[in-house]
Coordinates of C-alpha atoms in Angstrom, one line a residue:
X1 CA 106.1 93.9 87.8
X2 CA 106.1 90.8 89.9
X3 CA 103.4 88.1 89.5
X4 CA 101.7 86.5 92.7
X5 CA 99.2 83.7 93.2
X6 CA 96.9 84.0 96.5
X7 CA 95.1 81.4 97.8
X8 CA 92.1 82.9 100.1
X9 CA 90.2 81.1 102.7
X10 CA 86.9 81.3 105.0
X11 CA 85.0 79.3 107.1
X12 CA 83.9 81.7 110.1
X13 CA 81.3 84.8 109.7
X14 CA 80.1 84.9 105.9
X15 CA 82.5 83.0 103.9
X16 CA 81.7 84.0 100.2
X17 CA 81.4 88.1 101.8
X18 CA 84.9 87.5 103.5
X19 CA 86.2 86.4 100.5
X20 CA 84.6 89.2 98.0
X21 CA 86.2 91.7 100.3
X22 CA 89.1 90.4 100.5
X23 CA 89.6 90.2 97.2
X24 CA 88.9 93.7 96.4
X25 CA 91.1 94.9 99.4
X26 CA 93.8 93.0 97.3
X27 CA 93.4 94.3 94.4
X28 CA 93.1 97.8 95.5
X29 CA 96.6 97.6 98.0
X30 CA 98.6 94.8 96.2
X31 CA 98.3 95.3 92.8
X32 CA 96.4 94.2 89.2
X33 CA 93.6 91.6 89.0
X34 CA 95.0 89.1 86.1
X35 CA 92.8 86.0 86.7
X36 CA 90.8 84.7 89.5
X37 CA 89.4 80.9 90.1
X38 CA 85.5 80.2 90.7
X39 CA 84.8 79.2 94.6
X40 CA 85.3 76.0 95.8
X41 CA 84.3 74.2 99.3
X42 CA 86.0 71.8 101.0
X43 CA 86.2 69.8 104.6
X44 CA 88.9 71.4 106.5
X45 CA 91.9 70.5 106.6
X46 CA 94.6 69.7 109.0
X47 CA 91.9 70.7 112.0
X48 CA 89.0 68.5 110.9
X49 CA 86.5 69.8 113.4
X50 CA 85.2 72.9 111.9
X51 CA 82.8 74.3 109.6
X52 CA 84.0 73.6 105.6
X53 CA 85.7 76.1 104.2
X54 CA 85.8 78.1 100.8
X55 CA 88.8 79.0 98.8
X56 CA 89.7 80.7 95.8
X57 CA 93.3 81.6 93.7
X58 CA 93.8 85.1 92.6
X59 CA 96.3 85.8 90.3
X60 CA 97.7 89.5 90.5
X61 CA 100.8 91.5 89.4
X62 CA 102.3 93.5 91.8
X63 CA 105.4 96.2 92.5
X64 CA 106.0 95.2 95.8
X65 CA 108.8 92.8 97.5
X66 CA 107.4 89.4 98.5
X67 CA 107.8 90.9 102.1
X68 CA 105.4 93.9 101.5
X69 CA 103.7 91.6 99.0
X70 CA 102.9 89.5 102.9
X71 CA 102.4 92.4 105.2
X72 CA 99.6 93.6 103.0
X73 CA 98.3 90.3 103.1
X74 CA 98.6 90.0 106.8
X75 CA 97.0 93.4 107.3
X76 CA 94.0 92.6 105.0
X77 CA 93.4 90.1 107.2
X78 CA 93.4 91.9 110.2
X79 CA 91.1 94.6 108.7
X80 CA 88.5 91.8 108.2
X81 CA 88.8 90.4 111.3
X82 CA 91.1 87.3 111.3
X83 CA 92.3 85.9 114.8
X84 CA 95.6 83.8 115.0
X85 CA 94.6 81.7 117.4
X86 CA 95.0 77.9 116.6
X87 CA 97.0 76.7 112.9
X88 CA 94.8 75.4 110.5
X89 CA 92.2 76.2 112.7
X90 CA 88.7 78.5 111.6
X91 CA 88.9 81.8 110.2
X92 CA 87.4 84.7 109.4
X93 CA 89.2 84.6 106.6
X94 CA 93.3 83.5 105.4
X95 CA 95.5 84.5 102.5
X96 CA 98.3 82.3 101.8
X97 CA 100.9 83.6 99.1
X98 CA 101.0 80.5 96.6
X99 CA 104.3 81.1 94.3
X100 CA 105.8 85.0 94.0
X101 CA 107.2 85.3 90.4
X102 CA 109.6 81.5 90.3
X103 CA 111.4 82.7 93.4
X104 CA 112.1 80.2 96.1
X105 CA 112.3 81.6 99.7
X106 CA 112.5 79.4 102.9
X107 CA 112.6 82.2 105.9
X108 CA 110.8 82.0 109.3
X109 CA 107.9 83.6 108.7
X110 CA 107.9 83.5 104.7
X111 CA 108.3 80.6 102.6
X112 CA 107.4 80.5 98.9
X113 CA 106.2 78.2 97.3
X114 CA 103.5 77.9 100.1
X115 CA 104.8 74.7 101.5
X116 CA 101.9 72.7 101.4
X117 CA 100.9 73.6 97.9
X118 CA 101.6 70.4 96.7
X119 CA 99.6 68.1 99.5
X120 CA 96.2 70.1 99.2
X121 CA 93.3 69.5 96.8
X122 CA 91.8 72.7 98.3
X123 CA 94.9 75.0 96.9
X124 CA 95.8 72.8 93.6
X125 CA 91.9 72.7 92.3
X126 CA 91.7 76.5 91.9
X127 CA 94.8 77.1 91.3
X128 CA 94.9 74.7 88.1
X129 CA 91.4 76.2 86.8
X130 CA 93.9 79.6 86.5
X131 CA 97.5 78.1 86.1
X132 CA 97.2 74.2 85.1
X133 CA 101.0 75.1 83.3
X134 CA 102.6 77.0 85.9
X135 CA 105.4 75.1 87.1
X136 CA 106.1 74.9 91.0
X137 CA 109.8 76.3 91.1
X138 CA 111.0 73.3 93.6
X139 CA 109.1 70.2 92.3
X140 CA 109.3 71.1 88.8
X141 CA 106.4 69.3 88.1
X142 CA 103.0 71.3 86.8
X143 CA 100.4 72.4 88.6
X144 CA 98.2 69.9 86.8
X145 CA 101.0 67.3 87.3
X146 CA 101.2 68.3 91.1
X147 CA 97.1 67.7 91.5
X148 CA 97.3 64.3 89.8
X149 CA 99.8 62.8 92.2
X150 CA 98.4 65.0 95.0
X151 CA 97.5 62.3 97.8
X152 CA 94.6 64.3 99.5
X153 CA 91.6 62.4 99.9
X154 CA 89.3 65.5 101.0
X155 CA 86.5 66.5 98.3
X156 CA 86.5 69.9 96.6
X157 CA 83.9 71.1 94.9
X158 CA 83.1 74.1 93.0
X159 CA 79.7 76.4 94.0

């Protein structure tokens, strides 16, 4: 079995529902429920114009391929209702593959670690209430480490 860590996102239709969903829709196609962060809001980043947003980390084993591991993802969030219209922009709702097992993978439309993992407050705050030892495969630093020299002046805030 192959361990993922999901971040998911809202800020468009009912946030905390959107999430809920897809977090069951998850666990149902992708693969066991291990561990899973409370909710946190923040003030969006990137795109600062827009309604805050709520995130979580799920952590789940799975059998699939970091590439099947992604289409599910993708088609989760098409079943709820998520638009590509604008990066970083609102959404119904976003799922962002964190770290797959230690792997490193730097493709087109896949790269793991989530490349921004490191400069967001938003990801690292969940993500260490879950995995405060897990060690980012490139930085080799903690993913407590990585929050206490993250830069990100943006609050986050658990509900």
């Amino acid at each position: 079995m192959n361990v993922v860590f999901l971040l998911l996102g809202a800020n468009l239709g009912s946030p905390l529902k959107q999430l809920e969903l897809a977090q069951k829709m998850l666990v149902e196609n992708v693969g066991k429920l291990h561990s899973e962060s409370g909710v946190y809001e923040s003030e969006a980043w990137g795109v600062e114009d827009q309604p805050k947003f709520l995130n979580k980390v799920i952590h789940l084993s799975t059998p699939f391929d970091p590439h099947k591991t992604l289409a599910i993802c993708q088609n989760v969030e098409d079943t709820l209702g998520r638009v590509r219209k604008e990066k970083w922009g609102s959404r119904i709702i976003d799922i962002d593959i964190l770290y797959y097992n230690s792997e490193v993978l730097d493709e087109p439309f896949l790269k793991i670690p989530h490349p921004y993992l490191h400069l967001r407050k938003f990801t690292l705050v969940p993500l260490v209430e879950i995995a405060p030892h897990g060690i980012h495969p490139v930085l080799k630093y903690t993913n407590e480490e990585l929050l206490l020299r993250c830069s990100d002046p943006l609050n986050v805030n658990r509900i």
